mmCIF file of C-alpha atoms in Angstrom:
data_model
loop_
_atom_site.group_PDB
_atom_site.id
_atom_site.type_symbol
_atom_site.label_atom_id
_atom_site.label_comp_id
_atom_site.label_asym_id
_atom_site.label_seq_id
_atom_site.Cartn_x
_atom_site.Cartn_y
_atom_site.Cartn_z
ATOM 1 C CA UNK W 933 0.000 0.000 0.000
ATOM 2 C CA UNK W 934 1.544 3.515 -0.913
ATOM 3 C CA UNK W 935 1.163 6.429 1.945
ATOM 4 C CA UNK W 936 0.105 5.538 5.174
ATOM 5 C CA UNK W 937 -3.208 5.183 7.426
ATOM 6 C CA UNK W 938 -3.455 8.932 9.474
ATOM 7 C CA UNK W 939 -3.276 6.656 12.558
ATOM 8 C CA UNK W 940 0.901 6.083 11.534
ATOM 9 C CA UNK W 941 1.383 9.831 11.777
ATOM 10 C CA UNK W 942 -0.555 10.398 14.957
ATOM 11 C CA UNK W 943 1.439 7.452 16.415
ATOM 12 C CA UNK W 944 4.612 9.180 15.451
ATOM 13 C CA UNK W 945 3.736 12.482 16.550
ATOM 14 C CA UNK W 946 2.262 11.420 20.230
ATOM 15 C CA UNK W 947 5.673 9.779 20.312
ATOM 16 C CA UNK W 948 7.453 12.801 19.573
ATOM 17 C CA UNK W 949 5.563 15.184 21.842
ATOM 18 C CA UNK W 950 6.285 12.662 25.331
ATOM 19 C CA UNK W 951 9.951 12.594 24.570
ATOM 20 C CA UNK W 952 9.547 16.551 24.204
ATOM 21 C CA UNK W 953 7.316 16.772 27.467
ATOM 22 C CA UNK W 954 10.497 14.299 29.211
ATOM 23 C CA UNK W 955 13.187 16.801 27.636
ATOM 24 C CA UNK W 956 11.241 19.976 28.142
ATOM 25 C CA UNK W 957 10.413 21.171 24.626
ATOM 26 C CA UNK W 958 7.510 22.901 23.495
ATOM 27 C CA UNK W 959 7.900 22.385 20.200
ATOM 28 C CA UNK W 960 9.956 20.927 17.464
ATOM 29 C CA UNK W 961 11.560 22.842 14.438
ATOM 30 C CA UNK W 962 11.813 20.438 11.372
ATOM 31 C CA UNK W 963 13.370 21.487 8.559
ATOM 32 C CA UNK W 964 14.845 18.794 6.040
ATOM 33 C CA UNK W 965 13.127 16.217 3.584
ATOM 34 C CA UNK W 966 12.448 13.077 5.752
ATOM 35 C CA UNK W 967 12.287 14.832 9.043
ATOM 36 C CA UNK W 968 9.036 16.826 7.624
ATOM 37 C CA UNK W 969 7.825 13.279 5.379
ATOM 38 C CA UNK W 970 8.682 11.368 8.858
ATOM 39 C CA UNK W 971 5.443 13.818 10.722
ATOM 40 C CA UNK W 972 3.256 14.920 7.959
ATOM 41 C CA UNK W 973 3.843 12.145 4.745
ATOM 42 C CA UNK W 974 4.294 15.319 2.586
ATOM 43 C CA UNK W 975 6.067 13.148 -0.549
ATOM 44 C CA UNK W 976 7.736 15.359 -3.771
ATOM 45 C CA UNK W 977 10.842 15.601 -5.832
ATOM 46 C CA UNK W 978 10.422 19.543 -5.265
ATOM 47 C CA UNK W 979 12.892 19.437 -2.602
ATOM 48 C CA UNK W 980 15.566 19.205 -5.415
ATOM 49 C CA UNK W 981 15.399 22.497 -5.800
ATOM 50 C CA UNK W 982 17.174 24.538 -2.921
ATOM 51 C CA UNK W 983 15.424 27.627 -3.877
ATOM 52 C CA UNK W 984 12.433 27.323 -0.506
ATOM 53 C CA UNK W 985 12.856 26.533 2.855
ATOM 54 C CA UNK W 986 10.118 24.776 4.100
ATOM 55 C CA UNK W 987 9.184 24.452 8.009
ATOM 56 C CA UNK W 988 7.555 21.796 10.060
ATOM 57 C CA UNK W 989 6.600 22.607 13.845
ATOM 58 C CA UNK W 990 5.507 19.762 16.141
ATOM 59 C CA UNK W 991 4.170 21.510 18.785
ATOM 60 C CA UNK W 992 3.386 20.050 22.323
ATOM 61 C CA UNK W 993 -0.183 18.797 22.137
ATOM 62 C CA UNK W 994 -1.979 18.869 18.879
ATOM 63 C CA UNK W 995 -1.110 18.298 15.428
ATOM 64 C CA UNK W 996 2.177 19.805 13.466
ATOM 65 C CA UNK W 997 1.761 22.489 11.911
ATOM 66 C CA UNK W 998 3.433 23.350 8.236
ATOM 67 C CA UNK W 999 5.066 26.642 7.200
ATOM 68 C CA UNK W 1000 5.935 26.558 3.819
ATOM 69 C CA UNK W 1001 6.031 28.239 0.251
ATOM 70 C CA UNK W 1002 2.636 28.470 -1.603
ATOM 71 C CA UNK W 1003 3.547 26.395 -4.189
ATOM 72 C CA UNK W 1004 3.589 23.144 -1.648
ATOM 73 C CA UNK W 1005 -0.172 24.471 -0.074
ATOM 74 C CA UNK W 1006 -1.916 22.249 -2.384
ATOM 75 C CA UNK W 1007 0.095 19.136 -1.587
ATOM 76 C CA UNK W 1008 -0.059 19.470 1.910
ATOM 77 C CA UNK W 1009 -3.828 20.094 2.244
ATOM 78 C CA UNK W 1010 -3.674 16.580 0.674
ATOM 79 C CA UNK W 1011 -1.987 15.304 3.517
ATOM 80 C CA UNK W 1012 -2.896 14.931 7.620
ATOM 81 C CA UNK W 1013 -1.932 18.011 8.233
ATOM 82 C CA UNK W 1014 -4.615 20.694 8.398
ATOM 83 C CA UNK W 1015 -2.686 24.350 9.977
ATOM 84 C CA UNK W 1016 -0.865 24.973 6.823
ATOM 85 C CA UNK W 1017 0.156 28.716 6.748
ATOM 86 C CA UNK W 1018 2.331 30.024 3.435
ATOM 87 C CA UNK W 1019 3.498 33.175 1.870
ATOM 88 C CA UNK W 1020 5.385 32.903 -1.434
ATOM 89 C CA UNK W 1021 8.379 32.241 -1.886
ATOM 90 C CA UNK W 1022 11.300 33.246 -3.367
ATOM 91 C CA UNK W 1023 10.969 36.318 -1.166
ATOM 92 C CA UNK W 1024 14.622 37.913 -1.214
ATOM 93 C CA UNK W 1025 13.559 39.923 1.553
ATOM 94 C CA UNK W 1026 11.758 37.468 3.910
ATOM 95 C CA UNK W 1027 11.651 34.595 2.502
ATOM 96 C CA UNK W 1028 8.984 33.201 5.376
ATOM 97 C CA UNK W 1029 11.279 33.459 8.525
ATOM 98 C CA UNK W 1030 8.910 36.685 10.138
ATOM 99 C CA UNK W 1031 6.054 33.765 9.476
ATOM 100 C CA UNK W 1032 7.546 31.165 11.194
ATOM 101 C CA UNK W 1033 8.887 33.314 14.030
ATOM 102 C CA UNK W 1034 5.176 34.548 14.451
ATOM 103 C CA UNK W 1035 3.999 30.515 14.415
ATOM 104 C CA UNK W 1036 6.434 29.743 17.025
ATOM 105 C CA UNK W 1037 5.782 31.975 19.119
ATOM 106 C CA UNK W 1038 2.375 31.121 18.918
ATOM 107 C CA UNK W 1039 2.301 27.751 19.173
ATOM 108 C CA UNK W 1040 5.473 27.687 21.884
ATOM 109 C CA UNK W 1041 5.115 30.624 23.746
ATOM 110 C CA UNK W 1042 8.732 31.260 25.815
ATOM 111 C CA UNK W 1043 9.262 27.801 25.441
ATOM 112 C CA UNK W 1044 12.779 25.971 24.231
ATOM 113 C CA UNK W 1045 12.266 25.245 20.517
ATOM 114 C CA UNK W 1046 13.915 21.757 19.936
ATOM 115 C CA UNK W 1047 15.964 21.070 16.634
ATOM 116 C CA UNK W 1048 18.001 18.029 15.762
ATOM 117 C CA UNK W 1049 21.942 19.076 15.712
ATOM 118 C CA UNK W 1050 23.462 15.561 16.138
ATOM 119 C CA UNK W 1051 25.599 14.337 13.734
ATOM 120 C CA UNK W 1052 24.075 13.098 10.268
ATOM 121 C CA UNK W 1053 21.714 16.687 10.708
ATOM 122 C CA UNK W 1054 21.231 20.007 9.129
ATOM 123 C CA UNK W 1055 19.347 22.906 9.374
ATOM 124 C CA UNK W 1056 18.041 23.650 5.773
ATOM 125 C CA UNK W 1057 17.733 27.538 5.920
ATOM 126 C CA UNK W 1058 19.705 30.378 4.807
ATOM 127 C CA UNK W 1059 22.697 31.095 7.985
ATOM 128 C CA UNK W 1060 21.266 34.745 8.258
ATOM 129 C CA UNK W 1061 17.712 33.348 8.995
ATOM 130 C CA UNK W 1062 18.851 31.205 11.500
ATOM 131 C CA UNK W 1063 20.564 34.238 13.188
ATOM 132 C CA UNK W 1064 17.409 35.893 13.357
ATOM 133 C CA UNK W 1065 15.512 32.929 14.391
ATOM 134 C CA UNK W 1066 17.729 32.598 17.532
ATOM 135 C CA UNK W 1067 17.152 36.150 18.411
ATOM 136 C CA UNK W 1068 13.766 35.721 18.153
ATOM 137 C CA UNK W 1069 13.087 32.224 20.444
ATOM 138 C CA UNK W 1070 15.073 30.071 21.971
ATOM 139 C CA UNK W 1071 16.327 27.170 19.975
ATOM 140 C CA UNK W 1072 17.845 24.291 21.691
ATOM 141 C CA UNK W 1073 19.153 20.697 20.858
ATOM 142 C CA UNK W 1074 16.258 18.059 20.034
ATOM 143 C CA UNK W 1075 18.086 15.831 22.612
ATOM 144 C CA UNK W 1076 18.298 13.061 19.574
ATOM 145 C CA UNK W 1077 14.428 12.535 19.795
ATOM 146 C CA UNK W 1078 14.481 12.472 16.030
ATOM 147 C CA UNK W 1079 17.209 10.068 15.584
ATOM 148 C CA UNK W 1080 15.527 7.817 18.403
ATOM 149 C CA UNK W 1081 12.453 7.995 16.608
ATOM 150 C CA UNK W 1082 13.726 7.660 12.718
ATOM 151 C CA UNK W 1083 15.762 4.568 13.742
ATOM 152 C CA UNK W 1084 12.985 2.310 14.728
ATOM 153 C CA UNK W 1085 10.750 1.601 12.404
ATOM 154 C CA UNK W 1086 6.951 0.662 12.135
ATOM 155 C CA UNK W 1087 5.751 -2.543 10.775
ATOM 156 C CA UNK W 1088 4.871 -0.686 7.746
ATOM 157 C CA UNK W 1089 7.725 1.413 6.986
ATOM 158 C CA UNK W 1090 9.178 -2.310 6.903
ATOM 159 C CA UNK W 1091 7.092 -3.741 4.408
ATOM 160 C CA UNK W 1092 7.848 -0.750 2.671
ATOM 161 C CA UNK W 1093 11.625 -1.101 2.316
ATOM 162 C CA UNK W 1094 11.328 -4.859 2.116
ATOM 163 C CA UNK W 1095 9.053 -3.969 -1.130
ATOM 164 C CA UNK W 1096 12.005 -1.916 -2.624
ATOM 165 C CA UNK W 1097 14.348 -4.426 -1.673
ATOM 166 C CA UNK W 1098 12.369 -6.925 -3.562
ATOM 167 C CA UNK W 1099 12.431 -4.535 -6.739
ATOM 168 C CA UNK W 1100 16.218 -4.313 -6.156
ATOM 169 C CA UNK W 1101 16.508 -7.851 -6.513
ATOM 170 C CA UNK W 1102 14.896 -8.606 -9.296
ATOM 171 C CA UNK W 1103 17.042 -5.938 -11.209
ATOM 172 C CA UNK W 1104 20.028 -7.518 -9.839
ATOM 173 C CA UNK W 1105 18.923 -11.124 -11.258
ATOM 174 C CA UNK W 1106 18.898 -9.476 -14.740
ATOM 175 C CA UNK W 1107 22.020 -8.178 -15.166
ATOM 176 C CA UNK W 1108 22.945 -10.592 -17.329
ATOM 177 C CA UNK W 1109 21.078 -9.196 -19.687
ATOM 178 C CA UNK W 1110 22.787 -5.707 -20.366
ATOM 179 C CA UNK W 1111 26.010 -6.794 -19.000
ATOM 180 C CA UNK W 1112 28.557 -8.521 -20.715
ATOM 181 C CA UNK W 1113 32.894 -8.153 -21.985
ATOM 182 C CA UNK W 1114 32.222 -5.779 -24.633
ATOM 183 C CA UNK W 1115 29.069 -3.207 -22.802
ATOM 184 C CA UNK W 1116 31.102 0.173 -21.418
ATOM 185 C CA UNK W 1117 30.367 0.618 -17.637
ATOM 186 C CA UNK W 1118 28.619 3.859 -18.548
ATOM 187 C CA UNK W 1119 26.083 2.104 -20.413
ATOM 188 C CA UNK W 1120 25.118 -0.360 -18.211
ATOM 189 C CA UNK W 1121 24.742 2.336 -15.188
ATOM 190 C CA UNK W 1122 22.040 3.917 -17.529
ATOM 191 C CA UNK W 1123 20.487 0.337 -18.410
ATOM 192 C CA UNK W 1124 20.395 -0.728 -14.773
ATOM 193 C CA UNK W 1125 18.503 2.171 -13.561
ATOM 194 C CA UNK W 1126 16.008 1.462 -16.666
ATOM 195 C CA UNK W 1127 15.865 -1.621 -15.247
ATOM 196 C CA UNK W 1128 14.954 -0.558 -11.352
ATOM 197 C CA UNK W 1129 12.607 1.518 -12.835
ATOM 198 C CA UNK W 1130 10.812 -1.703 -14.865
ATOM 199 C CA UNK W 1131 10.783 -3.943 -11.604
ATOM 200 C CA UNK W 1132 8.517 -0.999 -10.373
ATOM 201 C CA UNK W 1133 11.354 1.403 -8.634
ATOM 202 C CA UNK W 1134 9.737 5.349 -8.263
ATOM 203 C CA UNK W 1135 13.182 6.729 -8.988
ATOM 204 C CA UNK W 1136 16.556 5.334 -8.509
ATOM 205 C CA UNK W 1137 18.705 8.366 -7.067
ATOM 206 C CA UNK W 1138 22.299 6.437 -6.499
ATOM 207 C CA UNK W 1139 23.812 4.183 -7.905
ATOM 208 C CA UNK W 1140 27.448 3.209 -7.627
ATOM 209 C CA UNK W 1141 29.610 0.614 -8.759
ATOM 210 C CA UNK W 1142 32.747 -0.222 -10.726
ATOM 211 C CA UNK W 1143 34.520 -2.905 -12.641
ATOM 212 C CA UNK W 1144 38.536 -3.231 -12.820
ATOM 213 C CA UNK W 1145 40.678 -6.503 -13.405
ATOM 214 C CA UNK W 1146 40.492 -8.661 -10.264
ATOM 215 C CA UNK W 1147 38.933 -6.155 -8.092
ATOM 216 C CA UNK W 1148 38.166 -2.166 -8.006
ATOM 217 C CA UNK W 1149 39.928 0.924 -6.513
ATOM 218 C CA UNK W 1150 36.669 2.875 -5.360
ATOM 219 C CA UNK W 1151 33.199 2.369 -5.227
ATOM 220 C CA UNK W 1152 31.832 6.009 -5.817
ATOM 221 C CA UNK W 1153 33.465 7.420 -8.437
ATOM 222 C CA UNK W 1154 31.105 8.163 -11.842
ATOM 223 C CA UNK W 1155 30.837 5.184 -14.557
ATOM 224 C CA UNK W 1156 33.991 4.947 -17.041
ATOM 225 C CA UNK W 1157 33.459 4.417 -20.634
ATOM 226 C CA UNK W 1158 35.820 1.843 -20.867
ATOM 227 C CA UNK W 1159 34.181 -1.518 -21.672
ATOM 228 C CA UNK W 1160 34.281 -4.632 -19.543
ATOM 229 C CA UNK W 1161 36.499 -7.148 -20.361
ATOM 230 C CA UNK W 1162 37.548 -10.714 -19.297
ATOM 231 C CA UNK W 1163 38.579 -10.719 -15.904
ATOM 232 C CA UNK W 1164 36.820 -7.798 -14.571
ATOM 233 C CA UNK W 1165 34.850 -7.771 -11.325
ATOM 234 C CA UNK W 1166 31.673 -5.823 -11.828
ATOM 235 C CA UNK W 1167 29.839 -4.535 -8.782
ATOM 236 C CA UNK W 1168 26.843 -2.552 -8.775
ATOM 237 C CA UNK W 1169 25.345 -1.233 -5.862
ATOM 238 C CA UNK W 1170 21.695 0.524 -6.014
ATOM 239 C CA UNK W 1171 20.020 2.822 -3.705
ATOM 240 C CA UNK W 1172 16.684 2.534 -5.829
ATOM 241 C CA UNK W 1173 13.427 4.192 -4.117
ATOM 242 C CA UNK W 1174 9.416 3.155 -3.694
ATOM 243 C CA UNK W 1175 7.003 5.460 -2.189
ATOM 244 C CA UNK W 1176 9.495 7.293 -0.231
ATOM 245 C CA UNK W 1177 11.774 4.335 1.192
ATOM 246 C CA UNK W 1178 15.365 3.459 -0.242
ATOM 247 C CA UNK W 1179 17.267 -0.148 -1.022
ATOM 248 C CA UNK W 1180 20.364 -0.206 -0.500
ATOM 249 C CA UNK W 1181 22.645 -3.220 -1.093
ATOM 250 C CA UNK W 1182 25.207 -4.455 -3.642
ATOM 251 C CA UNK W 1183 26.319 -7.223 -5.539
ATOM 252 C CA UNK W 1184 29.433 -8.373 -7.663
ATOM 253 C CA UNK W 1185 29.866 -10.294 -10.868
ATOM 254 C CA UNK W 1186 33.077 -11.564 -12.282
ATOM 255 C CA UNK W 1187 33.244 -11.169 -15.789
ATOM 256 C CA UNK W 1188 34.412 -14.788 -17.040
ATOM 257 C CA UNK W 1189 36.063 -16.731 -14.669
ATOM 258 C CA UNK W 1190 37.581 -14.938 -11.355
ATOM 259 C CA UNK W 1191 40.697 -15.115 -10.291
ATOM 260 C CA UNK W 1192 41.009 -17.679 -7.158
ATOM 261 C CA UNK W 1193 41.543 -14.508 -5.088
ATOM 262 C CA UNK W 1194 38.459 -12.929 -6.430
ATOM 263 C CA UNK W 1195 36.520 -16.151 -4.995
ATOM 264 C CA UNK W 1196 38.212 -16.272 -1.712
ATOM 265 C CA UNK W 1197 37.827 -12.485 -1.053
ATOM 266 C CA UNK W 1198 33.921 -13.019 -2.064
ATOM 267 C CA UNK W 1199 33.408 -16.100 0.033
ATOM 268 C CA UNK W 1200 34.934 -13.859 2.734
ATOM 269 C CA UNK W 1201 32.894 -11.089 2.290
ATOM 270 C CA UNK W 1202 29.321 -12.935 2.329
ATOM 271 C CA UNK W 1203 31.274 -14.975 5.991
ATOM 272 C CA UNK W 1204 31.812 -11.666 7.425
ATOM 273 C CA UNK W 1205 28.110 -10.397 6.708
ATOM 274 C CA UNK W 1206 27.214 -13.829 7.879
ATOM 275 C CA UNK W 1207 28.775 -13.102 11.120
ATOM 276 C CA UNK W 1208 26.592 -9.684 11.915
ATOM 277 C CA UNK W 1209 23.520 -11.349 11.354
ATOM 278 C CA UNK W 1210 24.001 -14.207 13.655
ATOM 279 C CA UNK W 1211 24.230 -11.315 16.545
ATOM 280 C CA UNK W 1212 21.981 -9.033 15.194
ATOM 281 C CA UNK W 1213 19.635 -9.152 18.080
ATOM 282 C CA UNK W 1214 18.588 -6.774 20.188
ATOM 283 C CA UNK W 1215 20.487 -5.552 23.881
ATOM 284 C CA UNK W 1216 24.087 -6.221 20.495
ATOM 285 C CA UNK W 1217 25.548 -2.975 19.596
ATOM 286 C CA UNK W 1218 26.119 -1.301 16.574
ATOM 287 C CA UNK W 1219 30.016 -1.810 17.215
ATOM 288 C CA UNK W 1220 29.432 -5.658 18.335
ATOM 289 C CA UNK W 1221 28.138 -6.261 14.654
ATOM 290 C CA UNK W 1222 31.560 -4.037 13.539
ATOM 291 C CA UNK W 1223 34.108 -6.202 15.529
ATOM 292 C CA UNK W 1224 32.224 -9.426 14.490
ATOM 293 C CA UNK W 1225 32.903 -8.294 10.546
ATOM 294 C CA UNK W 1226 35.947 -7.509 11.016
ATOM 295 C CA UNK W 1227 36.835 -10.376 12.784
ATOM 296 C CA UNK W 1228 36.464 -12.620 9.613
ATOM 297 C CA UNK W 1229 37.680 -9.592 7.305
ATOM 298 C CA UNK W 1230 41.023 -9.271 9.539
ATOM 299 C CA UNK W 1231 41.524 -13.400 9.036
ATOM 300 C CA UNK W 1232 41.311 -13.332 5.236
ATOM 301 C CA UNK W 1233 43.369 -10.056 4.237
ATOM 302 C CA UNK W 1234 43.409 -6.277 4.557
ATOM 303 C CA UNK W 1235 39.661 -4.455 5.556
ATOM 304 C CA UNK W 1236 39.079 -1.912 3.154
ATOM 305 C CA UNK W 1237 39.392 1.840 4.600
ATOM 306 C CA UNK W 1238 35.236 2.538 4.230
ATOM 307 C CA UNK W 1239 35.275 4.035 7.721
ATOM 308 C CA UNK W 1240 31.842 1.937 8.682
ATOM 309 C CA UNK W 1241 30.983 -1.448 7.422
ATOM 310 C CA UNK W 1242 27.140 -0.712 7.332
ATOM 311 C CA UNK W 1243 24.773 1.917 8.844
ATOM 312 C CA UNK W 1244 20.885 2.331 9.272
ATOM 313 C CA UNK W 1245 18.171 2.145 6.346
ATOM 314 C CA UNK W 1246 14.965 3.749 5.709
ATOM 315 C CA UNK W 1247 13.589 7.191 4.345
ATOM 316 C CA UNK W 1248 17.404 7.846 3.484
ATOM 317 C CA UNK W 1249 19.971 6.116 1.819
ATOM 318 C CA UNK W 1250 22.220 6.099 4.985
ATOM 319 C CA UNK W 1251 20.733 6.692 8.314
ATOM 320 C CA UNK W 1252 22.096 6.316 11.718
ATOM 321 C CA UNK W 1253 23.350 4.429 13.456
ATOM 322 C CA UNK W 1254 26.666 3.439 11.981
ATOM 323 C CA UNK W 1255 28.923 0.086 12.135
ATOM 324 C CA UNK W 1256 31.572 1.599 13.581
ATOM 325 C CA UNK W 1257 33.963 0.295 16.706
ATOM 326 C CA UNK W 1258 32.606 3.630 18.758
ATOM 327 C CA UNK W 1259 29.298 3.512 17.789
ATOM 328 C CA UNK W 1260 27.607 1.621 20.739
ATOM 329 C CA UNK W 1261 23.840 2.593 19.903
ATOM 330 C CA UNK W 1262 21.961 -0.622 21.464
ATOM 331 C CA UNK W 1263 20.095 -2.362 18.960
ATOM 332 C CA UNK W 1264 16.238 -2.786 18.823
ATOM 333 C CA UNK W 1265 13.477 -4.585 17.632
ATOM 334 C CA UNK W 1266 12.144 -2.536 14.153
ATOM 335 C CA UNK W 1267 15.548 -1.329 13.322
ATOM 336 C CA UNK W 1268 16.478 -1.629 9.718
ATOM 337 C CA UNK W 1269 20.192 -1.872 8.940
ATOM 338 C CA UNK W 1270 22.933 -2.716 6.236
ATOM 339 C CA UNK W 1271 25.678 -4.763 6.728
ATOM 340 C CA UNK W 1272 28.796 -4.104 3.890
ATOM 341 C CA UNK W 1273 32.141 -5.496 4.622
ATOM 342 C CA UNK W 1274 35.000 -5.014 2.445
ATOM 343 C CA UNK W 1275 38.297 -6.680 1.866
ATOM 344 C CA UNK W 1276 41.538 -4.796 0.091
ATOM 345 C CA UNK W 1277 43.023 -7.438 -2.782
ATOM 346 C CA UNK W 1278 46.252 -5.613 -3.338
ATOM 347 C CA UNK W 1279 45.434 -2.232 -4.070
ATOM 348 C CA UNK W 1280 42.150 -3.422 -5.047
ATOM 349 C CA UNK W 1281 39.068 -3.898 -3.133
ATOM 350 C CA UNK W 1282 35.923 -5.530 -2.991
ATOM 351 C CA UNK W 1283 32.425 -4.963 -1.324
ATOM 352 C CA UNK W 1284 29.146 -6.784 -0.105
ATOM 353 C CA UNK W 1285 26.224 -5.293 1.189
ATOM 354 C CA UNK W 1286 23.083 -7.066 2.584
ATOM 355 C CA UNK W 1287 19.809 -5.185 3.884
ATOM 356 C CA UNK W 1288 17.997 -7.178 7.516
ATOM 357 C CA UNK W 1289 15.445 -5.918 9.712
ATOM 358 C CA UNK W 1290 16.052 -6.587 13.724
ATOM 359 C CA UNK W 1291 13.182 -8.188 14.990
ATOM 360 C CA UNK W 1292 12.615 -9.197 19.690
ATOM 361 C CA UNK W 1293 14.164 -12.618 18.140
ATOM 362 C CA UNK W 1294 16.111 -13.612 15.043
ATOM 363 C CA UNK W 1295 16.644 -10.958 12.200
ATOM 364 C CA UNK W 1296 16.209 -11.379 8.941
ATOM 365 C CA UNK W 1297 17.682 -10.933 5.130
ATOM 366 C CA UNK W 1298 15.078 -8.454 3.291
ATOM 367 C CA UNK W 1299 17.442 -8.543 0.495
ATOM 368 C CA UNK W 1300 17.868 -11.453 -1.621
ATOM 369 C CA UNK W 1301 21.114 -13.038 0.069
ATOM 370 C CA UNK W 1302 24.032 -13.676 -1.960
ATOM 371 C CA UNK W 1303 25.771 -16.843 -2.293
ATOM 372 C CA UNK W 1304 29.229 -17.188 -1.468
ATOM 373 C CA UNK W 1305 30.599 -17.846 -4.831
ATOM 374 C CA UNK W 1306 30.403 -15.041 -6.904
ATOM 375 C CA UNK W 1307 28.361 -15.186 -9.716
ATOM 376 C CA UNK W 1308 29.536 -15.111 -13.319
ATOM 377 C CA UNK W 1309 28.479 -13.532 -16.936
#
């Protein structure tokens, strides 16, 4: 089912508004992408454009309440969210900040105006409005309520990112159709996105991948035009998006036979992401499922320098937390994560990434797990 019931958003926002009452807030201050989706389910491509801000109060008791350019009214009123106040927009002059002071203050009165400033967050306004906004009310830290709340997820924000995994998948299982020695990297970047798209994909706004003798150097760089060739490891690695919620996971291909190293690294990579899942559970931490990855990674060669080897999944690509040795966020039931080892071959590397969903017992693969031996075109 696209959207969601109104009852998901009320949920979310009576969740929101105790953690505020526990840290003392009288109101939240969203102002990026998923943080405003996250309350309201306000879903468009608009936000490519940096021209607007656009505001999102969650106030103490009632519903949130949406400050934004005109030109967004319409959508909104199609959402839950019925306190929709606008002004158009591009104002050079005041480009809605006197309209959202005026909200605040009515909605928050004196209170401490909570926005999230932890790491992986952003204020989305231009620097001189936020210097008037903190002249104007007292803005404060969210105290990571948004984080908390973001990296749990609801049965159905699941099923949603399980969907897009499943459309991920069946991409993947085609490849061997517009991949082949001969087909330039370039072109089959643009044919793998057409082919996201066919499996029923909304957009597909990364992709990343690579293919070099034996191995790869990097993993983000754009597509070459050079064409593949025997002996190449291709990977591709799609962060492909349905109604709002990303894939995100990987997969490699050795073009003709691999190399023995190219098999042992791979058989490596899928033991390592083997060995996160088995203690995927909750009361683990997110470093307990680093140091069990790189426990297999450190016993078959060099671990690439990535500086995580997986991170959280949902209305972004990359969410918190991340599979890091310092990152000791407890794991919980509802929590969507990736796991993505890597191992160096020479001055080479190669990558794996699964997608699993913590559960109160076992987790599970929402991605279509990968064998150990790499597969071949």
């Amino acid at each position: 089912m696209r959207g969601f019931e109104t009852s998901e958003f009320a949920a979310r926002t009576a969740k929101a508004q105790a953690m505020m009452a526990n840290h003392g807030l009288a109101a939240l201050l969203l102002t990026t992408e998923p943080d405003v989706r996250y309350f309201t389910g306000y879903l468009t491509r608009f936000w490519e454009s940096p021209t607007r801000p656009w505001f999102l109060i969650v106030p103490a008791h009632g519903k949130p309440v949406a400050v934004i350019p005109s030109i967004g009214a319409d959508l909104m009123g199609q959402t839950w969210i019925d306190d929709i106040r606008s002004w158009s927009s591009p104002d050079l002059s005041d480009d809605g900040i006197s309209l959202l002071i005026d909200t605040l203050k009515e909605l928050a009165p004196n209170g401490l105006i909570g926005v999230p400033d932890g790491h992986e967050t952003h204020l989305r306004m231009p620097y001189r409005n936020i210097a008037t906004l903190a002249e104007a009310v007292e803005i404060t830290t969210d105290h990571g309520i948004l984080r908390a709340l973001r990296m749990v997820k609801s049965d159905a924000e699941i099923a949603k990112v399980t969907h897009a995994c499943e459309i991920a998948g069946r991409a993947f299982s085609r490849v061997p159709e517009i991949a082949s020695a001969g087909v330039p990297l370039d072109k089959i970047f643009r044919d793998f996105q057409i082919l996201c798209l066919e499996e029923g994909a909304d957009w597909v706004p990364y992709l990343a991948g690579a293919a070099e003798q034996d191995g790869y150097r990097d993993v983000i760089s754009p597509a070459h035009t050079r064409a593949l060739s025997q002996g190449d490891v291709l990977m591709l690695d799609t962060g492909l998006v349905w109604d709002g919620y990303f894939a995100d996971f990987d997969r490699n291909w050795s073009i003709g036979n691999p190399s023995k190293a190219v098999k042992v690294a791979h058989q490596t990579l899928i033991e390592a992401s083997n060995a996160a899942f088995e203690i995927a559970k909750p009361g683990a931490t997110a470093a307990d499922l680093f140091h069990a990855m790189n426990g297999v990674l450190s016993r078959g060669g060099e671990i690439t320098d990535a500086g995580r080897l997986g991170h959280g999944l949902g209305m972004s690509l990359t969410e918190w937390p991340s599979l890091i040795p310092t990152d000791h966020t407890v794991l919980e039931a509802g929590m969507i994560l990736t796991l993505e080892p890597g191992i160096a071959l020479g001055d080479k590397i190669l990558v794996h990434e699964e997608n699993i969903v913590i559960t109160e017992g076992a987790p599970y693969y929402i991605s279509p797990q990968a064998p150990p031996e790499i597969a071949c075109i």
